[in-house]
Coordinates of C-alpha atoms in Angstrom, one line a residue:
M1 CA -26.7 -10.3 9.9
P2 CA -24.5 -13.1 8.7
Q3 CA -20.8 -13.2 9.4
P4 CA -18.5 -11.8 6.6
K5 CA -16.4 -14.5 4.7
V6 CA -14.1 -12.0 3.9
K7 CA -12.7 -8.5 5.8
L8 CA -11.4 -6.6 3.0
V9 CA -9.1 -3.7 3.2
V10 CA -9.3 -1.6 0.0
T11 CA -6.4 0.7 0.5
G12 CA -6.1 3.9 -2.0
D13 CA -2.4 4.4 -2.1
D14 CA -0.5 7.9 -2.9
F15 CA -3.1 10.2 -0.9
G16 CA -1.9 13.6 -1.1
Y17 CA 0.1 13.4 -4.0
C18 CA -2.0 16.0 -5.8
E19 CA -5.3 17.9 -5.5
R20 CA -6.9 15.9 -8.2
R21 CA -5.7 12.4 -6.9
K22 CA -6.4 13.3 -3.6
Q23 CA -10.0 14.4 -4.5
G24 CA -10.6 11.2 -6.4
I25 CA -9.7 9.1 -3.5
V26 CA -11.9 11.1 -1.3
D27 CA -14.8 10.6 -3.7
C28 CA -13.9 6.9 -4.0
F29 CA -14.3 6.4 -0.4
K30 CA -17.5 8.3 -0.2
A31 CA -19.1 6.0 -3.0
G32 CA -17.9 2.9 -1.1
G33 CA -15.2 1.8 -3.5
I34 CA -12.1 2.0 -0.7
S35 CA -12.1 1.7 2.6
N36 CA -8.8 3.0 3.9
V37 CA -5.9 5.3 2.4
S38 CA -2.3 5.4 2.7
L39 CA -0.7 9.1 2.8
L40 CA 2.4 10.1 1.1
V41 CA 3.5 12.8 3.9
N42 CA 6.1 14.3 1.5
A43 CA 3.6 15.0 -1.4
V44 CA 2.4 18.5 -2.1
S45 CA -1.1 18.0 -1.0
A46 CA -0.4 16.0 2.1
E47 CA -1.5 18.7 4.5
H48 CA -4.9 19.1 2.9
A49 CA -5.2 15.4 2.4
A50 CA -4.9 15.0 6.2
E51 CA -7.6 17.2 6.9
L52 CA -9.9 15.8 4.4
A53 CA -9.3 12.3 6.0
K54 CA -10.3 13.8 9.4
R55 CA -13.3 15.6 8.1
N56 CA -14.5 12.4 6.3
H57 CA -13.6 10.0 8.9
I58 CA -11.2 7.9 6.5
P59 CA -9.1 5.3 8.2
I60 CA -5.6 6.5 7.3
G61 CA -1.9 5.0 7.4
L62 CA 1.6 6.0 6.3
H63 CA 3.0 5.2 2.7
A64 CA 6.5 5.5 3.5
N65 CA 8.5 7.1 0.5
L66 CA 12.1 6.7 0.0
S67 CA 12.2 6.8 -3.9
E68 CA 10.4 9.9 -5.1
G69 CA 10.9 13.3 -4.5
L70 CA 12.0 15.2 -1.7
P71 CA 12.8 13.9 1.7
V72 CA 11.1 14.9 5.3
S73 CA 14.0 14.9 7.3
Q74 CA 16.1 18.0 7.5
D75 CA 19.4 16.2 8.3
L76 CA 20.1 14.3 5.0
K77 CA 22.3 16.9 3.0
G78 CA 24.6 14.7 1.1
S79 CA 22.7 11.9 2.0
T80 CA 23.2 8.2 0.2
L81 CA 19.3 8.5 -0.2
L82 CA 19.4 11.6 -2.5
N83 CA 20.8 12.4 -6.0
K84 CA 23.0 15.5 -6.9
D85 CA 19.7 17.5 -7.0
G86 CA 18.6 16.7 -3.4
F87 CA 15.8 14.2 -4.5
F88 CA 15.4 10.5 -4.0
H89 CA 16.9 8.3 -6.7
G90 CA 13.6 7.0 -7.9
K91 CA 11.7 3.5 -8.1
M92 CA 14.4 1.9 -9.9
G93 CA 17.4 4.3 -9.0
F94 CA 16.7 3.6 -5.4
R95 CA 17.0 -0.4 -5.9
E96 CA 20.3 0.2 -7.7
V97 CA 22.2 2.4 -5.1
L98 CA 21.0 -0.6 -2.7
Q99 CA 22.3 -3.2 -4.7
S100 CA 25.4 -1.3 -4.8
G101 CA 26.2 -1.5 -1.0
Q102 CA 26.4 2.5 -1.2
L103 CA 23.0 3.2 0.9
K104 CA 23.6 4.1 4.8
T105 CA 20.8 2.4 6.5
S106 CA 20.9 4.8 9.3
E107 CA 19.9 7.3 6.9
V108 CA 17.0 5.1 5.8
E109 CA 15.9 4.9 9.6
A110 CA 16.3 8.6 10.1
E111 CA 13.8 9.3 7.2
L112 CA 11.4 6.6 8.1
R113 CA 11.2 8.3 11.8
A114 CA 10.9 11.8 10.2
Q115 CA 7.9 10.6 8.1
V116 CA 6.2 8.8 11.1
N117 CA 6.6 12.2 13.0
R118 CA 5.4 14.0 10.2
F119 CA 2.2 12.0 10.0
C120 CA 1.4 12.4 13.5
E121 CA 1.6 16.2 13.1
L122 CA -0.5 16.3 10.0
V123 CA -3.3 13.4 11.3
G124 CA -3.0 13.8 15.2
H125 CA -2.3 9.8 15.8
M126 CA -0.1 7.3 15.0
P127 CA -0.4 5.5 11.5
Y128 CA -3.0 2.5 11.7
H129 CA -0.9 0.7 9.2
M130 CA 2.5 1.6 7.3
D131 CA 3.7 0.2 3.9
G132 CA 6.3 1.5 1.4
H133 CA 5.6 3.5 -1.8
Q134 CA 6.6 1.5 -4.8
H135 CA 7.5 -1.4 -2.2
V136 CA 10.6 -0.1 -0.9
H137 CA 9.7 -1.6 2.5
I138 CA 10.3 -5.2 1.7
L139 CA 13.9 -4.6 0.1
P140 CA 17.0 -6.1 1.6
E141 CA 18.3 -4.0 4.5
V142 CA 15.5 -1.9 4.2
R143 CA 13.1 -4.3 5.8
E144 CA 14.9 -4.7 8.8
V145 CA 15.1 -0.9 9.5
F146 CA 11.5 -0.5 8.6
A147 CA 10.5 -3.4 10.8
Q148 CA 12.4 -1.7 13.8
V149 CA 10.8 1.8 13.2
L150 CA 7.3 0.1 13.4
S151 CA 8.0 -1.8 16.5
D152 CA 9.6 1.2 17.9
F153 CA 6.4 3.4 17.1
G154 CA 4.1 0.7 18.1
I155 CA 2.5 0.4 14.5
T156 CA 1.1 -3.1 14.1
Y157 CA 0.2 -3.5 10.5
T158 CA 2.1 -3.6 7.2
R159 CA 1.8 -5.0 3.5
V160 CA 3.2 -8.2 2.6
P161 CA 2.6 -8.2 -1.4
I162 CA 2.7 -12.0 -2.1
E163 CA -0.6 -12.1 -4.5
P164 CA -2.1 -15.6 -4.9
G165 CA -2.1 -16.8 -8.6
L166 CA 0.1 -13.8 -9.8
K167 CA 2.3 -16.4 -11.6
F168 CA -0.5 -17.4 -13.8
C169 CA -1.2 -13.8 -14.9
T170 CA 0.6 -14.2 -18.4
F171 CA -1.8 -11.3 -19.8
L172 CA 0.8 -8.8 -18.0
P173 CA 3.6 -7.2 -19.9
P174 CA 6.8 -9.1 -19.8
R175 CA 8.7 -6.3 -17.8
L176 CA 5.8 -5.9 -15.2
R177 CA 5.8 -9.6 -14.6
D178 CA 9.6 -9.5 -14.1
F179 CA 9.4 -6.8 -11.7
N180 CA 6.5 -8.3 -9.8
A181 CA 8.2 -11.6 -9.5
Q182 CA 11.2 -9.5 -7.8
V183 CA 8.4 -7.8 -5.5
E184 CA 7.2 -11.2 -4.2
K185 CA 10.7 -12.6 -3.8
D186 CA 11.5 -9.6 -1.6
A187 CA 8.1 -10.0 0.3
L188 CA 8.8 -13.7 0.8
E189 CA 12.2 -12.8 2.3
S190 CA 10.5 -10.1 4.5
I191 CA 8.1 -12.5 6.5
E192 CA 10.8 -13.6 9.1
V193 CA 12.0 -10.1 9.7
F194 CA 8.5 -9.1 10.2
H195 CA 7.3 -11.9 12.2
R196 CA 10.6 -11.3 14.5
H197 CA 9.3 -7.7 15.2
G198 CA 6.0 -8.8 16.1
I199 CA 4.5 -7.0 12.9
R200 CA 1.2 -8.2 11.3
W201 CA -0.4 -8.3 7.8
P202 CA -3.7 -9.5 6.4
D203 CA -4.0 -13.1 5.3
V204 CA -4.2 -12.3 1.6
Y205 CA -2.8 -9.4 -0.6
L206 CA -4.1 -8.5 -3.9
G207 CA -3.4 -5.6 -6.4
L208 CA -0.5 -6.4 -8.3
S209 CA -2.6 -8.0 -11.3
T210 CA -5.4 -5.5 -11.0
M211 CA -3.6 -2.1 -11.5
G212 CA -4.6 0.4 -14.2
K213 CA -6.2 -0.9 -17.5
K214 CA -6.0 -4.3 -16.1
M215 CA -8.8 -3.4 -13.5
S216 CA -12.2 -4.5 -14.3
V217 CA -15.3 -6.0 -12.6
S218 CA -14.1 -9.4 -14.0
S219 CA -10.3 -9.1 -12.9
L220 CA -11.4 -8.0 -9.5
K221 CA -13.8 -11.1 -9.3
R222 CA -10.9 -13.3 -10.4
A223 CA -8.4 -12.0 -7.8
L224 CA -10.8 -12.0 -5.1
G225 CA -11.9 -15.6 -5.8
F226 CA -8.6 -16.8 -4.4
T227 CA -9.4 -15.0 -1.2
L228 CA -12.7 -16.6 -1.1
E229 CA -11.2 -19.9 -1.6
A230 CA -8.9 -19.5 1.3
S231 CA -10.5 -21.7 4.1
L232 CA -9.9 -21.8 7.7
D233 CA -7.4 -24.8 7.3
D234 CA -5.5 -23.2 4.5
R235 CA -4.7 -20.4 6.8
V236 CA -3.8 -22.3 10.1
T237 CA -1.2 -23.9 7.9
S238 CA 0.0 -21.1 6.1
P239 CA 3.4 -19.6 6.5
L240 CA 1.6 -16.2 6.5
I241 CA -0.6 -16.6 9.6
Q242 CA 0.3 -14.2 12.3
S243 CA -2.7 -14.5 14.5
N244 CA -3.4 -17.0 17.2
D245 CA -7.4 -16.2 16.5
A246 CA -7.9 -18.9 13.9
A247 CA -6.7 -21.5 16.4
T248 CA -8.8 -20.3 19.0
D249 CA -12.1 -19.2 17.6
S250 CA -14.6 -21.5 16.0
Y251 CA -15.1 -18.7 13.4
C252 CA -12.8 -16.2 11.8
P253 CA -13.2 -14.5 8.3
V254 CA -10.2 -14.4 6.1
T255 CA -8.6 -10.9 6.1
A256 CA -7.2 -9.4 2.9
E257 CA -5.9 -6.3 1.4
L258 CA -6.8 -4.7 -2.3
M259 CA -4.2 -2.1 -3.3
V260 CA -5.5 0.3 -5.5
H261 CA -4.6 3.7 -7.1
P262 CA -7.8 5.7 -8.0
G263 CA -7.9 9.2 -8.5
Y264 CA -8.5 12.0 -10.9
P265 CA -5.4 12.1 -13.4
S266 CA -2.9 14.7 -12.1
Q267 CA -2.3 17.7 -14.5
P268 CA 1.3 18.6 -15.9
H269 CA 3.4 20.5 -13.3
Q270 CA 0.7 20.1 -10.4
G271 CA 1.6 17.7 -7.7
G272 CA 4.0 15.0 -7.0
C273 CA 6.5 14.8 -4.1
G274 CA 8.9 18.0 -5.0
E275 CA 9.5 16.9 -8.8
G276 CA 6.0 17.3 -10.5
P277 CA 3.8 14.1 -11.2
D278 CA 4.8 11.4 -12.6
D279 CA 3.4 9.6 -15.9
F280 CA 1.8 6.9 -13.3
S281 CA -0.3 9.8 -11.7
Q282 CA -1.0 11.5 -15.1
S283 CA -2.2 8.5 -16.6
A284 CA -6.1 8.0 -17.4
D285 CA -5.8 4.6 -15.6
R286 CA -6.2 6.4 -12.2
L287 CA -9.7 7.4 -13.6
H288 CA -10.3 3.9 -14.9
E289 CA -9.5 2.4 -11.5
L290 CA -11.8 5.2 -9.5
N291 CA -14.8 4.1 -12.1
T292 CA -14.2 0.6 -11.4
L293 CA -13.9 0.4 -7.9
R294 CA -17.4 2.4 -7.5
D295 CA -19.1 0.3 -10.3
P296 CA -22.5 -0.9 -8.6
L297 CA -21.4 -4.3 -10.2
V298 CA -18.4 -4.2 -7.8
L299 CA -20.2 -3.0 -4.9
N300 CA -22.9 -5.7 -5.4
Y301 CA -20.6 -8.5 -5.8
Y302 CA -19.0 -7.6 -2.4
R303 CA -22.5 -8.0 -0.6
Q304 CA -23.3 -11.1 -2.6
Q305 CA -20.1 -12.6 -1.4
G306 CA -20.1 -11.9 2.2
I307 CA -17.2 -9.4 1.5
H308 CA -17.0 -6.7 4.3
L309 CA -15.1 -3.7 3.6
C310 CA -13.0 -2.3 6.6
A311 CA -9.9 -0.9 7.8
F312 CA -6.7 -2.0 9.5
K313 CA -7.9 -0.5 12.7
D314 CA -10.9 -3.0 12.6
F315 CA -8.7 -6.1 12.9

């Protein structure tokens, strides 16, 4: 069998968010559309999701959540992480509190450690990787604490969301382009921190330009084209390279992660992380991603192009 050109981790985020999202992710894995999942341990279906991962031998990591729902730590009463109702501040609210200088990083650390421990209780082993729900892990100040927690627990891999070609995706709505640009800026500034703590990540990240309705067979091919074009020489000189393998081996495939959010859409008032499901989870986009990822045209494209789906634990 020829060596793969690309080792691609296709990660289904938000595993455990609700019964329907969870089942859709499992069905996508069984169909060969994803190869890895990221678990929300504070979500309502987290426990059953962990059981399904064990039963179906699904590689699993931790989707650290500091922005949606209830905390895992029992020691955060009156915390700067929480609003007056005891919930996290939300995707943008978390960023606003952080920018105001009011967030206590000691509380961020306590919650991250509690989530890792909860993951181990549910799954029975350490996460194979750990990333951040809504990209909170790369935010200023948070990234230092996040990297230290990973280092302390011996979690090797994370996600660095810098997507090649993203700046040319003018088809994305202006607000989303602005948010993605900030995500990439934060990610670039996280590289030195993660390097310093010995944290690694795949050579290429994909997923910001292919979310929801923007995901199609052609958009996935476009995004993956950047990965296929990444030559060994490019990777050796890239600031993202973390491994010495490329310098010592005569052959080393490009590694990549594709972030996806497949599933059957949440029903109103069912699921979430303590406040019910959000619009993102109730959107028909979740089913659209599920059907696109398991489309035979996509799966055949992987085989034709030498793209081998794998998990972080396979690196």
